[in-house]
Amino acid sequence: MTAEDLQSGYIFLLDKPLDWTSFQAVNKMKYKLKREFNLPKKFKIGHAGTLDPRATGLLIVCCGKFTKKISEIQDAPKEYWTEIKIGVQTESYDTEKPEILQQDISEITEEHVNKALEKFVGEIEQKPPVFSAIKIDGQRAYNLARAGEDVEMKSRKTTIFYIRDIEINFPLVSFTVGCSKGTYIRSLAHDIGQELGVGAYLTQLRRTKIGDYTIENATDRFLENEFRFENL
């Protein structure tokens, strides 16, 4: 790999660590590449699809002329390994906020969970979490929510292609979900809890696939090119 390769177009597959923002990951990558390859100040680089700080997994970073591919990659289907906790909720729908509204789940069976999950396969209406990067009147929803303001999120259509590899170990439920662009897995976790009548929130999320790019390829590619993400 050379500076010319990077400017002509290159794609890196990062395995984003927990608590890093996607913006931080790209900035780290940009700094490392510019330093090691003496790239120009206006070197183009960007990611193709944000991952929440509390999520890990596949983050695609496009360099040089391949930044033109970002929109195409963002539109591709996604796959996530997901873990939710039922019987309790959080304001953020994930582990950012403390648990609230704990409820008894002793009457919930594996059959209840499986039937609830089945209802979310196909085209669904979904409200994004208030703690999201969506802009409302020019401001990020999460900034308004963290400031204590009431935030009204509008429903949008999204598609869940499949939910499989379900494992149930109450109060935790894990599964793999394939979905379209714009799906909020945090909202899916919350909505599953509402369907069960006991609440739920997202405890772990790992993106494993975007289109034909997989997290397994990310590991191999970084070993080959000596660009392990943890060394950035």
PDB file of C-alpha atoms in Angstrom:
ATOM      1  CA  MET A   1       0.000   0.000   0.000  1.00  0.00           C
ATOM      2  CA  THR A   2       1.340   3.426  -1.021  1.00  0.00           C
ATOM      3  CA  ALA A   3       0.273   7.069  -0.728  1.00  0.00           C
ATOM      4  CA  GLU A   4      -0.814   6.848  -4.367  1.00  0.00           C
ATOM      5  CA  ASP A   5      -2.980   3.818  -3.568  1.00  0.00           C
ATOM      6  CA  LEU A   6      -4.698   5.690  -0.737  1.00  0.00           C
ATOM      7  CA  GLN A   7      -5.440   8.756  -2.863  1.00  0.00           C
ATOM      8  CA  SER A   8      -6.573   6.662  -5.841  1.00  0.00           C
ATOM      9  CA  GLY A   9      -9.030   4.868  -3.561  1.00  0.00           C
ATOM     10  CA  TYR A  10      -8.808   2.439  -0.658  1.00  0.00           C
ATOM     11  CA  ILE A  11     -11.271   0.832   1.746  1.00  0.00           C
ATOM     12  CA  PHE A  12     -10.415  -0.132   5.334  1.00  0.00           C
ATOM     13  CA  LEU A  13     -12.613  -2.377   7.450  1.00  0.00           C
ATOM     14  CA  LEU A  14     -12.308  -1.352  11.098  1.00  0.00           C
ATOM     15  CA  ASP A  15     -13.491  -3.307  14.109  1.00  0.00           C
ATOM     16  CA  LYS A  16     -14.662  -0.350  16.192  1.00  0.00           C
ATOM     17  CA  PRO A  17     -14.073  -0.716  19.938  1.00  0.00           C
ATOM     18  CA  LEU A  18     -16.647   0.004  22.631  1.00  0.00           C
ATOM     19  CA  ASP A  19     -17.128   3.670  23.619  1.00  0.00           C
ATOM     20  CA  TRP A  20     -15.423   5.088  20.536  1.00  0.00           C
ATOM     21  CA  THR A  21     -17.533   7.306  18.290  1.00  0.00           C
ATOM     22  CA  SER A  22     -17.341   6.670  14.554  1.00  0.00           C
ATOM     23  CA  PHE A  23     -15.981  10.223  14.180  1.00  0.00           C
ATOM     24  CA  GLN A  24     -13.145   9.491  16.604  1.00  0.00           C
ATOM     25  CA  ALA A  25     -12.290   6.299  14.715  1.00  0.00           C
ATOM     26  CA  VAL A  26     -12.010   8.105  11.383  1.00  0.00           C
ATOM     27  CA  ASN A  27      -9.947  10.906  12.915  1.00  0.00           C
ATOM     28  CA  LYS A  28      -7.513   8.400  14.421  1.00  0.00           C
ATOM     29  CA  MET A  29      -7.246   6.620  11.095  1.00  0.00           C
ATOM     30  CA  LYS A  30      -6.708   9.879   9.200  1.00  0.00           C
ATOM     31  CA  TYR A  31      -3.946  10.987  11.565  1.00  0.00           C
ATOM     32  CA  LYS A  32      -2.126   7.662  11.291  1.00  0.00           C
ATOM     33  CA  LEU A  33      -2.332   7.491   7.498  1.00  0.00           C
ATOM     34  CA  LYS A  34      -1.281  11.111   6.969  1.00  0.00           C
ATOM     35  CA  ARG A  35       1.686  10.660   9.303  1.00  0.00           C
ATOM     36  CA  GLU A  36       2.893   7.347   7.879  1.00  0.00           C
ATOM     37  CA  PHE A  37       2.330   8.126   4.185  1.00  0.00           C
ATOM     38  CA  ASN A  38       2.984  11.890   4.154  1.00  0.00           C
ATOM     39  CA  LEU A  39      -0.422  12.571   2.667  1.00  0.00           C
ATOM     40  CA  PRO A  40      -1.679  16.072   1.771  1.00  0.00           C
ATOM     41  CA  LYS A  41      -3.619  18.116   4.280  1.00  0.00           C
ATOM     42  CA  LYS A  42      -6.868  17.764   2.301  1.00  0.00           C
ATOM     43  CA  PHE A  43      -6.646  13.969   2.035  1.00  0.00           C
ATOM     44  CA  LYS A  44     -10.228  12.638   1.754  1.00  0.00           C
ATOM     45  CA  ILE A  45     -11.463  10.057   4.238  1.00  0.00           C
ATOM     46  CA  GLY A  46     -14.845   9.171   5.714  1.00  0.00           C
ATOM     47  CA  HIS A  47     -16.916   6.320   7.130  1.00  0.00           C
ATOM     48  CA  ALA A  48     -19.845   4.583   5.479  1.00  0.00           C
ATOM     49  CA  GLY A  49     -22.402   4.258   8.263  1.00  0.00           C
ATOM     50  CA  THR A  50     -22.277   5.453  11.862  1.00  0.00           C
ATOM     51  CA  LEU A  51     -21.993   3.059  14.788  1.00  0.00           C
ATOM     52  CA  ASP A  52     -23.156   4.237  18.213  1.00  0.00           C
ATOM     53  CA  PRO A  53     -20.424   4.609  20.859  1.00  0.00           C
ATOM     54  CA  ARG A  54     -21.961   1.699  22.813  1.00  0.00           C
ATOM     55  CA  ALA A  55     -21.764  -0.571  19.743  1.00  0.00           C
ATOM     56  CA  THR A  56     -18.761  -2.453  18.371  1.00  0.00           C
ATOM     57  CA  GLY A  57     -17.968  -4.076  15.061  1.00  0.00           C
ATOM     58  CA  LEU A  58     -17.674  -3.280  11.395  1.00  0.00           C
ATOM     59  CA  LEU A  59     -16.981   0.326  10.457  1.00  0.00           C
ATOM     60  CA  ILE A  60     -16.074   0.879   6.810  1.00  0.00           C
ATOM     61  CA  VAL A  61     -13.643   3.726   6.120  1.00  0.00           C
ATOM     62  CA  CYS A  62     -13.207   4.976   2.540  1.00  0.00           C
ATOM     63  CA  CYS A  63     -10.125   6.900   1.435  1.00  0.00           C
ATOM     64  CA  GLY A  64      -9.262   9.086  -1.553  1.00  0.00           C
ATOM     65  CA  LYS A  65     -11.474   8.687  -4.605  1.00  0.00           C
ATOM     66  CA  PHE A  66     -13.336   5.813  -2.926  1.00  0.00           C
ATOM     67  CA  THR A  67     -15.106   8.343  -0.677  1.00  0.00           C
ATOM     68  CA  LYS A  68     -17.511   8.543  -3.634  1.00  0.00           C
ATOM     69  CA  LYS A  69     -18.596   5.000  -2.725  1.00  0.00           C
ATOM     70  CA  ILE A  70     -19.799   6.022   0.751  1.00  0.00           C
ATOM     71  CA  SER A  71     -23.453   6.581  -0.231  1.00  0.00           C
ATOM     72  CA  GLU A  72     -23.577   3.268  -2.086  1.00  0.00           C
ATOM     73  CA  ILE A  73     -22.137   1.349   0.875  1.00  0.00           C
ATOM     74  CA  GLN A  74     -24.420   3.117   3.361  1.00  0.00           C
ATOM     75  CA  ASP A  75     -27.451   1.983   1.369  1.00  0.00           C
ATOM     76  CA  ALA A  76     -26.482  -1.696   1.626  1.00  0.00           C
ATOM     77  CA  PRO A  77     -28.248  -4.082   4.061  1.00  0.00           C
ATOM     78  CA  LYS A  78     -26.691  -4.437   7.532  1.00  0.00           C
ATOM     79  CA  GLU A  79     -26.349  -7.345   9.940  1.00  0.00           C
ATOM     80  CA  TYR A  80     -25.927  -7.148  13.710  1.00  0.00           C
ATOM     81  CA  TRP A  81     -25.430  -9.506  16.609  1.00  0.00           C
ATOM     82  CA  THR A  82     -27.788  -8.190  19.260  1.00  0.00           C
ATOM     83  CA  GLU A  83     -28.381  -8.778  22.968  1.00  0.00           C
ATOM     84  CA  ILE A  84     -31.333  -7.322  24.856  1.00  0.00           C
ATOM     85  CA  LYS A  85     -32.456  -7.466  28.466  1.00  0.00           C
ATOM     86  CA  ILE A  86     -36.176  -7.817  29.057  1.00  0.00           C
ATOM     87  CA  GLY A  87     -38.176  -6.720  32.093  1.00  0.00           C
ATOM     88  CA  VAL A  88     -36.485  -3.335  32.417  1.00  0.00           C
ATOM     89  CA  GLN A  89     -35.931  -0.191  30.327  1.00  0.00           C
ATOM     90  CA  THR A  90     -33.579   2.780  29.977  1.00  0.00           C
ATOM     91  CA  GLU A  91     -34.222   6.273  28.594  1.00  0.00           C
ATOM     92  CA  SER A  92     -31.572   5.787  25.894  1.00  0.00           C
ATOM     93  CA  TYR A  93     -32.771   2.273  24.968  1.00  0.00           C
ATOM     94  CA  ASP A  94     -29.200   1.046  25.643  1.00  0.00           C
ATOM     95  CA  THR A  95     -26.631   1.025  28.448  1.00  0.00           C
ATOM     96  CA  GLU A  96     -25.877   4.762  28.316  1.00  0.00           C
ATOM     97  CA  LYS A  97     -28.625   5.504  30.847  1.00  0.00           C
ATOM     98  CA  PRO A  98     -29.473   3.639  34.089  1.00  0.00           C
ATOM     99  CA  GLU A  99     -32.201   1.001  34.311  1.00  0.00           C
ATOM    100  CA  ILE A 100     -35.759   2.121  35.079  1.00  0.00           C
ATOM    101  CA  LEU A 101     -39.290   0.656  35.114  1.00  0.00           C
ATOM    102  CA  GLN A 102     -38.336  -2.847  36.199  1.00  0.00           C
ATOM    103  CA  GLN A 103     -41.145  -5.385  35.743  1.00  0.00           C
ATOM    104  CA  ASP A 104     -41.801  -9.012  36.634  1.00  0.00           C
ATOM    105  CA  ILE A 105     -40.977 -11.414  33.778  1.00  0.00           C
ATOM    106  CA  SER A 106     -41.832 -14.677  35.544  1.00  0.00           C
ATOM    107  CA  GLU A 107     -44.791 -15.252  33.190  1.00  0.00           C
ATOM    108  CA  ILE A 108     -42.738 -14.681  30.026  1.00  0.00           C
ATOM    109  CA  THR A 109     -41.832 -17.904  28.211  1.00  0.00           C
ATOM    110  CA  GLU A 110     -39.489 -18.694  25.338  1.00  0.00           C
ATOM    111  CA  GLU A 111     -42.561 -19.095  23.132  1.00  0.00           C
ATOM    112  CA  HIS A 112     -43.650 -15.546  24.008  1.00  0.00           C
ATOM    113  CA  VAL A 113     -40.225 -14.219  23.018  1.00  0.00           C
ATOM    114  CA  ASN A 114     -40.083 -16.146  19.740  1.00  0.00           C
ATOM    115  CA  LYS A 115     -43.579 -15.015  18.738  1.00  0.00           C
ATOM    116  CA  ALA A 116     -42.751 -11.401  19.602  1.00  0.00           C
ATOM    117  CA  LEU A 117     -39.596 -11.496  17.467  1.00  0.00           C
ATOM    118  CA  GLU A 118     -41.513 -12.957  14.518  1.00  0.00           C
ATOM    119  CA  LYS A 119     -43.794  -9.907  14.481  1.00  0.00           C
ATOM    120  CA  PHE A 120     -40.890  -7.606  13.660  1.00  0.00           C
ATOM    121  CA  VAL A 121     -39.743  -9.387  10.508  1.00  0.00           C
ATOM    122  CA  GLY A 122     -40.776  -7.466   7.371  1.00  0.00           C
ATOM    123  CA  GLU A 123     -41.504  -3.779   6.838  1.00  0.00           C
ATOM    124  CA  ILE A 124     -42.176  -2.041  10.147  1.00  0.00           C
ATOM    125  CA  GLU A 125     -42.832   1.443  11.523  1.00  0.00           C
ATOM    126  CA  GLN A 126     -40.115   2.544  13.912  1.00  0.00           C
ATOM    127  CA  LYS A 127     -39.388   5.647  15.980  1.00  0.00           C
ATOM    128  CA  PRO A 128     -35.680   6.468  16.324  1.00  0.00           C
ATOM    129  CA  PRO A 129     -34.445   6.867  19.914  1.00  0.00           C
ATOM    130  CA  VAL A 130     -34.435  10.380  21.333  1.00  0.00           C
ATOM    131  CA  PHE A 131     -30.756   9.773  22.094  1.00  0.00           C
ATOM    132  CA  SER A 132     -29.817   9.681  18.394  1.00  0.00           C
ATOM    133  CA  ALA A 133     -27.914  11.886  15.947  1.00  0.00           C
ATOM    134  CA  ILE A 134     -31.032  12.840  13.977  1.00  0.00           C
ATOM    135  CA  LYS A 135     -31.354  16.614  13.571  1.00  0.00           C
ATOM    136  CA  ILE A 136     -34.420  18.431  14.876  1.00  0.00           C
ATOM    137  CA  ASP A 137     -34.588  22.112  13.941  1.00  0.00           C
ATOM    138  CA  GLY A 138     -30.871  22.028  13.226  1.00  0.00           C
ATOM    139  CA  GLN A 139     -29.863  20.373  16.502  1.00  0.00           C
ATOM    140  CA  ARG A 140     -28.914  16.770  17.250  1.00  0.00           C
ATOM    141  CA  ALA A 141     -31.686  14.934  19.077  1.00  0.00           C
ATOM    142  CA  TYR A 142     -29.261  13.556  21.673  1.00  0.00           C
ATOM    143  CA  ASN A 143     -28.121  17.090  22.602  1.00  0.00           C
ATOM    144  CA  LEU A 144     -31.727  18.153  23.165  1.00  0.00           C
ATOM    145  CA  ALA A 145     -32.485  14.982  25.151  1.00  0.00           C
ATOM    146  CA  ARG A 146     -29.392  15.369  27.341  1.00  0.00           C
ATOM    147  CA  ALA A 147     -30.413  18.975  28.017  1.00  0.00           C
ATOM    148  CA  GLY A 148     -33.702  17.659  29.402  1.00  0.00           C
ATOM    149  CA  GLU A 149     -35.895  18.929  26.569  1.00  0.00           C
ATOM    150  CA  ASP A 150     -38.904  16.997  25.289  1.00  0.00           C
ATOM    151  CA  VAL A 151     -38.042  15.471  21.925  1.00  0.00           C
ATOM    152  CA  GLU A 152     -40.733  14.158  19.579  1.00  0.00           C
ATOM    153  CA  MET A 153     -39.375  11.624  17.092  1.00  0.00           C
ATOM    154  CA  LYS A 154     -41.336  10.863  13.934  1.00  0.00           C
ATOM    155  CA  SER A 155     -41.961   7.262  12.885  1.00  0.00           C
ATOM    156  CA  ARG A 156     -40.301   5.965   9.739  1.00  0.00           C
ATOM    157  CA  LYS A 157     -40.528   2.785   7.714  1.00  0.00           C
ATOM    158  CA  THR A 158     -37.695   0.274   7.860  1.00  0.00           C
ATOM    159  CA  THR A 159     -37.302  -3.389   6.976  1.00  0.00           C
ATOM    160  CA  ILE A 160     -36.145  -6.302   9.095  1.00  0.00           C
ATOM    161  CA  PHE A 161     -35.078  -9.036   6.662  1.00  0.00           C
ATOM    162  CA  TYR A 162     -34.532 -11.745   9.268  1.00  0.00           C
ATOM    163  CA  ILE A 163     -34.067 -12.486  12.958  1.00  0.00           C
ATOM    164  CA  ARG A 164     -32.215 -15.756  13.583  1.00  0.00           C
ATOM    165  CA  ASP A 165     -29.774 -17.564  15.873  1.00  0.00           C
ATOM    166  CA  ILE A 166     -32.007 -16.744  18.835  1.00  0.00           C
ATOM    167  CA  GLU A 167     -30.660 -17.625  22.285  1.00  0.00           C
ATOM    168  CA  ILE A 168     -32.762 -17.106  25.406  1.00  0.00           C
ATOM    169  CA  ASN A 169     -31.282 -17.002  28.894  1.00  0.00           C
ATOM    170  CA  PHE A 170     -33.727 -14.864  30.867  1.00  0.00           C
ATOM    171  CA  PRO A 171     -33.571 -11.945  31.306  1.00  0.00           C
ATOM    172  CA  LEU A 172     -31.158 -11.840  28.325  1.00  0.00           C
ATOM    173  CA  VAL A 173     -32.129 -12.611  24.753  1.00  0.00           C
ATOM    174  CA  SER A 174     -29.628 -12.557  21.886  1.00  0.00           C
ATOM    175  CA  PHE A 175     -30.125 -12.895  18.129  1.00  0.00           C
ATOM    176  CA  THR A 176     -28.736 -11.937  14.739  1.00  0.00           C
ATOM    177  CA  VAL A 177     -30.759  -9.377  12.787  1.00  0.00           C
ATOM    178  CA  GLY A 178     -30.511  -8.388   9.139  1.00  0.00           C
ATOM    179  CA  CYS A 179     -32.010  -5.007   8.299  1.00  0.00           C
ATOM    180  CA  SER A 180     -32.229  -2.146   5.835  1.00  0.00           C
ATOM    181  CA  LYS A 181     -30.486   1.212   6.002  1.00  0.00           C
ATOM    182  CA  GLY A 182     -31.788   3.490   8.751  1.00  0.00           C
ATOM    183  CA  THR A 183     -32.849   0.765  11.189  1.00  0.00           C
ATOM    184  CA  TYR A 184     -32.244   1.552  14.864  1.00  0.00           C
ATOM    185  CA  ILE A 185     -31.557  -1.666  16.746  1.00  0.00           C
ATOM    186  CA  ARG A 186     -32.001   0.217  20.025  1.00  0.00           C
ATOM    187  CA  SER A 187     -35.557   1.043  18.957  1.00  0.00           C
ATOM    188  CA  LEU A 188     -36.084  -2.570  17.900  1.00  0.00           C
ATOM    189  CA  ALA A 189     -35.027  -3.716  21.382  1.00  0.00           C
ATOM    190  CA  HIS A 190     -37.401  -1.214  23.003  1.00  0.00           C
ATOM    191  CA  ASP A 191     -40.286  -2.206  20.734  1.00  0.00           C
ATOM    192  CA  ILE A 192     -39.756  -5.910  21.430  1.00  0.00           C
ATOM    193  CA  GLY A 193     -40.045  -5.112  25.126  1.00  0.00           C
ATOM    194  CA  GLN A 194     -43.290  -3.227  24.507  1.00  0.00           C
ATOM    195  CA  GLU A 195     -44.652  -6.170  22.504  1.00  0.00           C
ATOM    196  CA  LEU A 196     -43.867  -8.471  25.439  1.00  0.00           C
ATOM    197  CA  GLY A 197     -45.464  -5.990  27.846  1.00  0.00           C
ATOM    198  CA  VAL A 198     -42.480  -5.909  30.201  1.00  0.00           C
ATOM    199  CA  GLY A 199     -40.020  -3.538  28.520  1.00  0.00           C
ATOM    200  CA  ALA A 200     -36.512  -4.204  27.205  1.00  0.00           C
ATOM    201  CA  TYR A 201     -33.321  -2.412  26.268  1.00  0.00           C
ATOM    202  CA  LEU A 202     -30.186  -3.083  24.234  1.00  0.00           C
ATOM    203  CA  THR A 203     -27.261  -4.430  26.275  1.00  0.00           C
ATOM    204  CA  GLN A 204     -24.822  -5.341  23.476  1.00  0.00           C
ATOM    205  CA  LEU A 205     -24.622  -4.593  19.760  1.00  0.00           C
ATOM    206  CA  ARG A 206     -22.004  -5.707  17.253  1.00  0.00           C
ATOM    207  CA  ARG A 207     -22.240  -4.962  13.532  1.00  0.00           C
ATOM    208  CA  THR A 208     -21.084  -8.011  11.626  1.00  0.00           C
ATOM    209  CA  LYS A 209     -21.880  -7.179   8.011  1.00  0.00           C
ATOM    210  CA  ILE A 210     -22.558  -4.329   5.573  1.00  0.00           C
ATOM    211  CA  GLY A 211     -23.456  -5.562   2.095  1.00  0.00           C
ATOM    212  CA  ASP A 212     -20.699  -7.998   1.124  1.00  0.00           C
ATOM    213  CA  TYR A 213     -18.221  -6.652   3.718  1.00  0.00           C
ATOM    214  CA  THR A 214     -17.930  -8.725   6.894  1.00  0.00           C
ATOM    215  CA  ILE A 215     -16.258  -8.356  10.275  1.00  0.00           C
ATOM    216  CA  GLU A 216     -14.145 -11.461   9.542  1.00  0.00           C
ATOM    217  CA  ASN A 217     -12.611  -9.649   6.567  1.00  0.00           C
ATOM    218  CA  ALA A 218     -11.852  -6.671   8.787  1.00  0.00           C
ATOM    219  CA  THR A 219      -9.668  -8.805  11.046  1.00  0.00           C
ATOM    220  CA  ASP A 220      -7.843 -10.442   8.133  1.00  0.00           C
ATOM    221  CA  ARG A 221      -7.297  -7.187   6.312  1.00  0.00           C
ATOM    222  CA  PHE A 222      -5.752  -5.438   9.298  1.00  0.00           C
ATOM    223  CA  LEU A 223      -3.468  -8.347  10.068  1.00  0.00           C
ATOM    224  CA  GLU A 224      -2.288  -8.338   6.462  1.00  0.00           C
ATOM    225  CA  ASN A 225      -1.679  -4.601   6.282  1.00  0.00           C
ATOM    226  CA  GLU A 226      -0.448  -4.183   9.852  1.00  0.00           C
ATOM    227  CA  PHE A 227      -3.193  -1.697  10.574  1.00  0.00           C
ATOM    228  CA  ARG A 228      -4.674  -3.184  13.704  1.00  0.00           C
ATOM    229  CA  PHE A 229      -7.245  -0.684  14.966  1.00  0.00           C
ATOM    230  CA  GLU A 230      -6.093  -0.883  18.576  1.00  0.00           C
ATOM    231  CA  ASN A 231      -2.698   0.483  17.511  1.00  0.00           C
ATOM    232  CA  LEU A 232      -4.078   3.640  15.922  1.00  0.00           C
TER     233      LEU A 232
END
